[in-house]
Structures are given as structure tokens and as C-alpha cells.
Coordinates of C-alpha atoms and ligand atoms in Angstrom, one line a residue:
M1 CA 0.0 -0.1 0.0
G2 CA 2.8 2.5 1.1
K3 CA 4.9 1.5 -1.9
W4 CA 2.0 2.0 -4.4
F5 CA 1.0 5.3 -2.7
R6 CA 4.7 6.5 -3.0
L7 CA 4.6 5.3 -6.8
V8 CA 1.4 7.0 -7.7
A9 CA 2.4 10.3 -6.0
G10 CA 5.9 10.3 -7.6
F11 CA 4.1 9.8 -10.9
C12 CA 1.6 12.6 -10.2
W13 CA 4.5 14.9 -9.2
L14 CA 6.5 14.1 -12.5
V15 CA 3.5 14.9 -14.4
A16 CA 2.8 18.2 -12.8
L17 CA 6.5 19.1 -13.3
L18 CA 6.2 18.4 -16.9
F19 CA 3.3 20.5 -17.2
S20 CA 4.6 23.5 -15.4
L21 CA 7.8 23.2 -17.6
A22 CA 5.7 23.1 -20.7
A23 CA 3.4 26.0 -19.5
A24 CA 6.3 28.2 -18.3
P25 CA 7.4 30.4 -21.3
A26 CA 10.9 30.2 -22.6
F27 CA 12.3 33.7 -23.1
K28 CA 14.8 34.5 -25.9
T29 CA 18.2 35.6 -24.6
K30 CA 20.7 37.8 -26.2
K31 CA 24.2 38.5 -25.3
P32 CA 25.1 42.2 -24.0
G33 CA 26.0 44.1 -27.2
E34 CA 23.5 42.4 -29.6
K35 CA 20.7 44.4 -30.9
V36 CA 17.8 44.5 -28.2
V37 CA 14.6 46.5 -29.3
I38 CA 12.2 47.4 -26.8
G39 CA 8.6 48.4 -27.7
G40 CA 6.9 51.1 -25.7
I41 CA 3.1 51.8 -26.0
G42 CA 1.5 54.7 -24.4
K43 CA -2.0 56.2 -24.1
S44 CA -2.2 59.5 -25.7
I45 CA -0.2 62.3 -27.1
H46 CA 0.6 64.3 -24.2
A47 CA 3.7 66.2 -22.6
Y48 CA 3.2 63.4 -20.0
W49 CA 3.8 60.6 -22.4
R50 CA 6.7 62.6 -24.0
E51 CA 8.4 62.4 -20.5
V52 CA 7.9 58.5 -20.5
E53 CA 9.4 58.3 -24.1
L54 CA 12.4 60.3 -23.0
G55 CA 12.9 58.0 -20.0
M56 CA 13.1 55.1 -22.3
L57 CA 15.4 56.8 -24.8
A58 CA 17.7 57.8 -22.0
A59 CA 17.8 54.4 -20.7
A60 CA 18.4 53.0 -24.3
K61 CA 21.4 55.3 -24.8
K62 CA 22.8 54.0 -21.6
L63 CA 22.4 50.3 -22.6
K64 CA 24.6 48.7 -25.2
G65 CA 22.7 47.8 -28.5
C66 CA 19.4 48.9 -27.1
Q67 CA 16.8 50.5 -29.4
V68 CA 13.4 51.8 -28.6
R69 CA 10.2 51.6 -30.7
W70 CA 7.6 54.1 -29.5
F71 CA 3.8 54.3 -30.1
V72 CA 1.0 56.6 -28.7
P73 CA -2.3 57.1 -30.2
S74 CA -3.6 60.6 -30.5
K75 CA -6.2 60.0 -27.9
E76 CA -7.5 57.0 -26.0
D77 CA -7.7 54.2 -28.5
V78 CA -7.8 50.7 -27.0
R79 CA -7.9 49.1 -30.7
A80 CA -4.8 50.9 -31.9
Q81 CA -2.9 49.9 -28.7
V82 CA -3.8 46.2 -29.2
S83 CA -3.1 46.2 -33.1
T84 CA 0.3 47.9 -32.4
F85 CA 1.0 45.2 -29.7
E86 CA 0.1 42.5 -32.2
S87 CA 2.5 44.2 -34.7
F88 CA 5.3 44.2 -32.1
I89 CA 5.0 40.5 -31.6
A90 CA 4.9 40.0 -35.3
Q91 CA 8.1 42.0 -35.8
G92 CA 9.8 39.9 -33.1
L93 CA 10.7 42.8 -30.8
D94 CA 12.8 41.8 -27.7
G95 CA 10.5 43.3 -25.0
I96 CA 7.4 45.2 -24.8
V97 CA 6.0 47.8 -22.1
I98 CA 2.5 49.0 -22.3
G99 CA 0.1 51.1 -20.3
P100 CA -3.0 49.5 -21.2
S101 CA -6.1 51.8 -21.6
N102 CA -8.3 48.8 -20.9
P103 CA -6.8 45.9 -18.9
A104 CA -9.3 43.6 -20.2
A105 CA -8.4 44.2 -23.9
V106 CA -4.9 43.1 -23.3
K107 CA -5.7 39.8 -21.6
G108 CA -5.3 37.9 -24.7
V109 CA -2.3 39.6 -26.3
I110 CA 0.0 39.6 -23.3
P111 CA 0.0 35.9 -23.0
K112 CA 0.6 35.6 -26.6
A113 CA 3.8 37.7 -26.4
L114 CA 5.0 35.7 -23.5
K115 CA 4.5 32.4 -25.3
A116 CA 6.5 33.8 -28.2
G117 CA 9.2 34.4 -25.7
I118 CA 8.9 38.2 -25.3
P119 CA 8.9 39.5 -21.9
V120 CA 6.1 42.0 -21.3
I121 CA 5.7 44.4 -18.4
T122 CA 3.1 47.2 -17.7
F123 CA 3.8 51.0 -16.9
D124 CA 1.7 53.9 -15.7
T125 CA -1.4 51.8 -15.5
D126 CA -1.7 48.0 -14.8
A127 CA -3.4 44.8 -16.1
P128 CA -2.8 42.6 -13.0
D129 CA -4.7 39.7 -14.4
S130 CA -2.9 39.4 -17.9
D131 CA 0.2 37.5 -16.7
R132 CA 2.4 40.5 -17.4
L133 CA 5.9 40.2 -15.5
L134 CA 5.8 43.3 -13.4
Y135 CA 4.1 46.7 -13.2
V136 CA 6.2 49.8 -12.9
G137 CA 4.4 53.0 -12.0
T138 CA 2.5 54.8 -9.4
D139 CA 0.3 53.3 -6.5
N140 CA -2.7 54.9 -7.9
Y141 CA -5.1 54.0 -5.2
K142 CA -2.7 55.4 -2.7
A143 CA -2.1 58.6 -4.9
G144 CA -5.8 59.1 -5.4
F145 CA -6.4 58.8 -1.5
E146 CA -3.7 61.5 -1.1
A147 CA -5.5 63.8 -3.5
G148 CA -8.8 63.2 -1.4
K149 CA -7.0 64.1 1.7
V150 CA -5.8 67.4 0.2
M151 CA -9.2 68.1 -1.2
A152 CA -10.9 67.6 2.1
K153 CA -8.4 69.8 3.9
L154 CA -8.7 72.5 1.4
L155 CA -12.5 72.5 1.4
K156 CA -12.6 72.1 5.1
G157 CA -14.7 69.1 4.7
K158 CA -17.7 70.3 2.7
G159 CA -18.8 71.4 -0.7
K160 CA -19.6 70.0 -4.1
V161 CA -16.9 68.4 -6.2
A162 CA -17.0 67.2 -9.9
I163 CA -14.5 64.5 -11.2
C164 CA -13.0 64.9 -14.6
T165 CA -10.9 61.9 -16.0
G166 CA -9.8 60.7 -19.4
S167 CA -10.9 56.9 -18.9
L168 CA -13.6 54.9 -17.2
T169 CA -11.6 51.7 -18.1
A170 CA -7.9 52.1 -17.3
L171 CA -7.2 50.8 -13.9
N172 CA -5.1 53.9 -13.0
S173 CA -8.1 56.1 -13.3
V174 CA -10.4 53.7 -11.6
Q175 CA -8.1 53.4 -8.8
R176 CA -7.5 57.1 -8.5
M177 CA -11.2 57.6 -8.2
E178 CA -11.7 54.9 -5.7
G179 CA -8.8 56.2 -3.4
F180 CA -10.2 59.7 -3.7
K181 CA -13.7 58.7 -2.8
A182 CA -12.3 56.6 0.3
A183 CA -10.5 59.7 1.6
L184 CA -13.7 61.7 1.5
K185 CA -15.6 59.3 3.6
G186 CA -17.0 60.9 6.6
T187 CA -16.8 64.4 5.3
Q188 CA -19.7 66.4 3.8
I189 CA -18.2 66.5 0.4
Q190 CA -20.5 65.5 -2.3
I191 CA -19.2 64.2 -5.6
V192 CA -21.8 65.6 -8.1
E193 CA -20.7 64.1 -11.3
T194 CA -18.1 62.2 -13.1
Y195 CA -17.0 63.4 -16.6
N196 CA -15.0 61.3 -18.9
D197 CA -13.3 62.9 -22.0
N198 CA -11.3 59.8 -23.4
E199 CA -8.0 61.7 -23.2
D200 CA -9.3 64.3 -25.7
R201 CA -8.2 67.9 -24.9
A202 CA -11.1 69.6 -26.4
K203 CA -13.6 67.3 -24.5
A204 CA -11.8 67.8 -21.3
L205 CA -12.2 71.5 -21.6
A206 CA -16.0 71.2 -22.8
N207 CA -16.5 68.9 -19.6
A208 CA -15.0 71.3 -17.3
Q209 CA -17.2 74.0 -18.7
A210 CA -20.4 72.0 -18.5
A211 CA -19.8 71.1 -14.9
L212 CA -19.4 75.0 -14.0
Q213 CA -22.4 75.6 -15.8
R214 CA -24.5 72.9 -14.3
Y215 CA -23.3 73.5 -10.8
P216 CA -22.9 77.2 -10.0
D217 CA -21.9 76.6 -6.5
L218 CA -19.2 73.9 -7.3
A219 CA -16.4 74.0 -4.8
G220 CA -13.9 71.9 -6.4
F221 CA -12.5 69.8 -9.4
Y222 CA -10.6 66.7 -9.2
G223 CA -8.6 66.3 -12.2
V224 CA -7.6 62.7 -12.6
Y225 CA -5.3 62.8 -15.6
A226 CA -2.6 65.1 -17.0
F227 CA -5.3 66.8 -19.4
N228 CA -7.9 67.4 -16.7
G229 CA -6.2 69.9 -14.1
P230 CA -5.1 72.4 -17.0
A231 CA -8.6 72.1 -18.7
C232 CA -10.4 72.8 -15.5
A233 CA -8.2 75.7 -14.8
Q234 CA -8.7 77.1 -18.2
A235 CA -12.7 76.8 -17.7
V236 CA -12.6 78.3 -14.3
K237 CA -10.6 81.3 -16.0
M238 CA -12.9 81.6 -18.8
M239 CA -15.9 81.5 -16.7
G240 CA -14.5 84.2 -14.2
K241 CA -14.4 81.7 -11.2
A242 CA -10.8 81.9 -10.4
G243 CA -10.4 81.8 -6.7
K244 CA -13.7 80.3 -6.2
V245 CA -13.2 76.8 -7.4
V246 CA -10.3 74.6 -5.7
I247 CA -8.5 72.3 -8.3
V248 CA -6.7 69.2 -7.1
C249 CA -5.2 67.1 -10.1
F250 CA -2.4 65.0 -11.4
D251 CA 1.0 65.5 -12.9
T252 CA 3.6 68.2 -13.0
T253 CA 4.1 69.1 -16.8
A254 CA 5.3 72.5 -17.6
E255 CA 1.6 73.6 -18.2
H256 CA 0.6 72.4 -14.7
M257 CA 3.4 74.2 -13.0
Q258 CA 2.5 77.5 -14.9
L259 CA -0.9 77.2 -13.5
I260 CA 0.1 76.5 -10.1
K261 CA 2.2 79.5 -10.0
E262 CA -0.8 81.5 -11.2
G263 CA -2.8 80.0 -8.3
L264 CA -5.5 78.2 -10.7
I265 CA -4.4 74.9 -9.6
T266 CA -4.0 74.6 -6.0
A267 CA -2.4 71.1 -5.5
T268 CA -1.2 68.4 -7.9
V269 CA -0.1 64.8 -7.5
G270 CA 3.5 64.4 -9.3
Q271 CA 4.0 61.2 -10.7
R272 CA 7.5 60.1 -12.2
P273 CA 6.8 59.4 -15.8
F274 CA 10.3 59.6 -16.9
M275 CA 11.2 57.0 -14.2
M276 CA 8.4 54.8 -15.4
G277 CA 10.0 54.7 -19.0
Y278 CA 13.7 54.6 -17.9
R279 CA 13.1 51.7 -15.2
S280 CA 10.8 49.8 -17.6
T281 CA 13.4 49.8 -20.5
E282 CA 16.4 49.0 -18.1
I283 CA 14.4 46.2 -16.6
L284 CA 13.3 44.7 -20.0
Y285 CA 16.8 44.9 -21.4
R286 CA 18.1 43.1 -18.3
M287 CA 15.5 40.4 -18.7
V288 CA 16.6 39.9 -22.3
T289 CA 20.4 39.9 -21.6
E290 CA 20.5 38.3 -18.0
G291 CA 17.3 36.3 -17.9
V292 CA 13.8 36.9 -16.7
D293 CA 14.1 34.9 -13.4
K294 CA 17.3 36.6 -12.4
V295 CA 16.0 40.1 -12.9
L296 CA 12.8 39.3 -10.8
R297 CA 14.9 37.8 -8.1
D298 CA 17.1 40.8 -7.9
L299 CA 14.0 43.1 -7.7
K300 CA 12.9 40.8 -4.9
M301 CA 9.7 40.1 -7.0
H302 CA 10.1 36.4 -7.8
D303 CA 8.1 35.0 -4.8
K304 CA 5.3 37.6 -4.9
P305 CA 2.0 36.5 -6.7
L306 CA 2.0 37.9 -10.1
P307 CA -0.6 40.5 -9.8
Q308 CA 1.3 41.9 -6.9
R309 CA 4.4 42.4 -8.7
H310 CA 4.8 46.3 -8.6
L311 CA 7.7 48.6 -8.7
D312 CA 6.6 51.9 -7.3
T313 CA 8.0 54.9 -8.8
G314 CA 6.7 57.2 -6.1
I315 CA 4.5 60.4 -6.0
D316 CA 4.8 63.9 -4.6
V317 CA 1.9 66.5 -3.7
V318 CA 3.2 69.7 -5.1
T319 CA 1.8 73.1 -4.4
K320 CA 3.0 76.7 -5.0
E321 CA 4.7 76.4 -1.7
N322 CA 6.9 73.5 -2.3
M323 CA 7.4 73.6 -6.1
E324 CA 11.1 74.8 -5.9
A325 CA 12.0 72.1 -3.4
Y326 CA 10.2 69.7 -5.6
R327 CA 12.3 70.6 -8.7
R328 CA 15.6 70.2 -6.7
Q329 CA 14.3 66.7 -5.5
L330 CA 13.6 65.7 -9.2
L331 CA 17.1 66.8 -10.4
K332 CA 18.7 64.9 -7.3
L333 CA 16.9 61.8 -8.5
G334 CA 18.2 62.3 -12.1
I335 CA 15.0 63.2 -13.7
P336 CA 15.3 66.3 -16.0
V337 CA 12.8 69.0 -15.5
Q338 CA 11.0 69.7 -18.8
G339 CA 10.4 73.4 -19.5
W340 CA 9.7 75.0 -16.0
Ligands
BGC401 C1 -1.9 59.2 -16.5 C2 -1.9 58.5 -17.9 C3 -2.7 59.5 -18.9 C4 -2.1 60.8 -18.7 C5 -2.7 61.7 -19.7 C6 -1.7 60.9 -16.6 O1 -1.9 61.4 -15.3 O2 -1.1 58.5 -15.6 O3 -2.5 57.3 -17.8 O4 -2.5 58.9 -20.3 O5 -2.4 61.2 -17.4 O6 -4.1 61.8 -20.0

């Protein structure tokens, strides 16, 4: 009985092992110095994504033989992202990083790339159930929570707030809204409406104007994406509401910083888009030249469940008072400051 049991158990173990070996993708490897092409897919044409691209290019310049192939649709465009991803697989790129506008839409193509031996990671916004190897970017729930705390303080716990975002599907937008709402629990701040512009600059402005018209007593705007803070500021200015509506938003492009100086944006959550591009490229290059397992081990990610593999690039809450200190901190981190 014991002997048979051991025999059957041993057989089952062998079968399981063979299955797991067959299921684990075999990643292509290259020697340092050989050409390594990394594909990057962003979400929309915007100064924010230009910083991500610059980060990728800076990393590629440092890494021997590394080249970058870059794509961003003009505004939110899930189909264009997926078809570009497919073409990167077909072209046999060595690694791909994507910020998916809809995590559900990449659930099929990411495993396809992995099966073809191409390591895939996400940046800026995650697709945790896609089998991607790692997510590099902001902790978006936490960032949204921070924004909510700032809003609650500025409004002294009461008033009407409109949310303006550029996506209802991308996980970063969803998590930033969830975190924000969680931070407002127990206050008398009322979220009156959520507007979506699909990362379309003109629509972002029209939405902000519509909110000001519909809610004449609006006390605050929460701008979830890089388009939104400046669009809300422009609407506030155009409708003669400067100083009457608080704007708490995301990102620190030159446009944001100018509006902070002018006092139209009260606070913004600065992300580190340059670092997202830089670190992703470096990590993919190392995965291709040193092996996926080694890199995950070095990053201490290998024993975490797949969806929890997250390299947090960090955030800063930026206001008029601390913007100079913020600039110094970015430069200290090796992040070039673009245009302000
Ligand atoms: C978000 C990106 C978005 C960009 C431009 C940023 O805040 O992290 O996902 O594409 O804004 O809208």
C-alpha cells in the first residue's frame, strides 16, 4: 500500500512538473552588445507621455545595443494599442512595455507575447490579471487617496466636487477615483458628477465648462489625468471663477507648473513618468540579456504572486509653496525637469 502510494504520488509529481515546464514560457536571450529592441506603447499624445518616452530613450542610450520603438495614439484608443502590440509581436521585438487603456483588452495579447518568448511589463497603468511580468508606476489607489485628503483639507470637509477623468476603463483612473472617494468618507463633500473625455483635450475643456454651468456652487474639481487639471483651470478662468473653485489634480508638466504659479491649480500629485520609461526599458533589457528569473529575483519580486509584482515609482504632492523644493528633488533623482 505504502509502496503503491509513493509510486502514484511520484508519478503525479512528475506529470505536474512536466506540465509546469511546458507552461512556463521560454524567453529569448541575447548577449550584451547584440541589438535589443524594446517596444513602448503609451495612451495618448501628451507632454506626460513625452516624458515617459524620454525616459525610455535615456535608458536605451546607456544600454549597449538597445533601441526603442515608440507608439502613442492621439487620444484613448484601445484598438490601436492592441493592434500595435500585435505588430510588435509579429516584428519579433525583444521586450514590450504597455500602459493599457483597458486591462481587459490586453488579457489575450500579453500571454501571446509571453508564449512567443517576449517579456512584457506594464507601466503607468496596470493589467494585473494578464500574466505581465511586472508593473512599473504609481500606486494609484494611494495617490488618489492622497489627492482626496488634500481636497478635504482645502474645502474644510464640505462642498460640491466634480471629477474629470480621461478613462473609465484604465485601472489607474479607476483606482485614483476609488482612493479619492475613500479619503472623503465621513466628510460632507459631495461628488456631484464624473465626466469622461477619453483623453481628448477639447472634450476635457468642454466637460469642465459643462460642470461649472450645471453646478454654479461647485467648490472643487478633481482632475484625474494630465489633461484634466489644466482643462479645469482654463474653464475656471474663462468663466470668471478664479479663486472660487479649488483644483486638485495629477501631474507636473510645464503647463501644470505654470497654472500652480498663477494660483489656478491648488495642488497636484506629481508622478514620475520619466522613471516609468527609464526603469521599464532597463528592466526589459536586463530580462533579455540576463534572464527573466534573475531580474525578478534581483528586484525581490520572484516570490510575490504575479498580480502583486509592482515597482512603485513614487509620488509627491506639489503646491506653490513646495514647487522649488520639488524641482531640486527631481534633479537629485536624475529626472530632467522639462520646461519649467
Ligand atoms: C495618467 C496617464 C494618462 C495621462 C494623460 C496621466 O495622469 O497617468 O495614464 O494617459 O495622464 O491623460
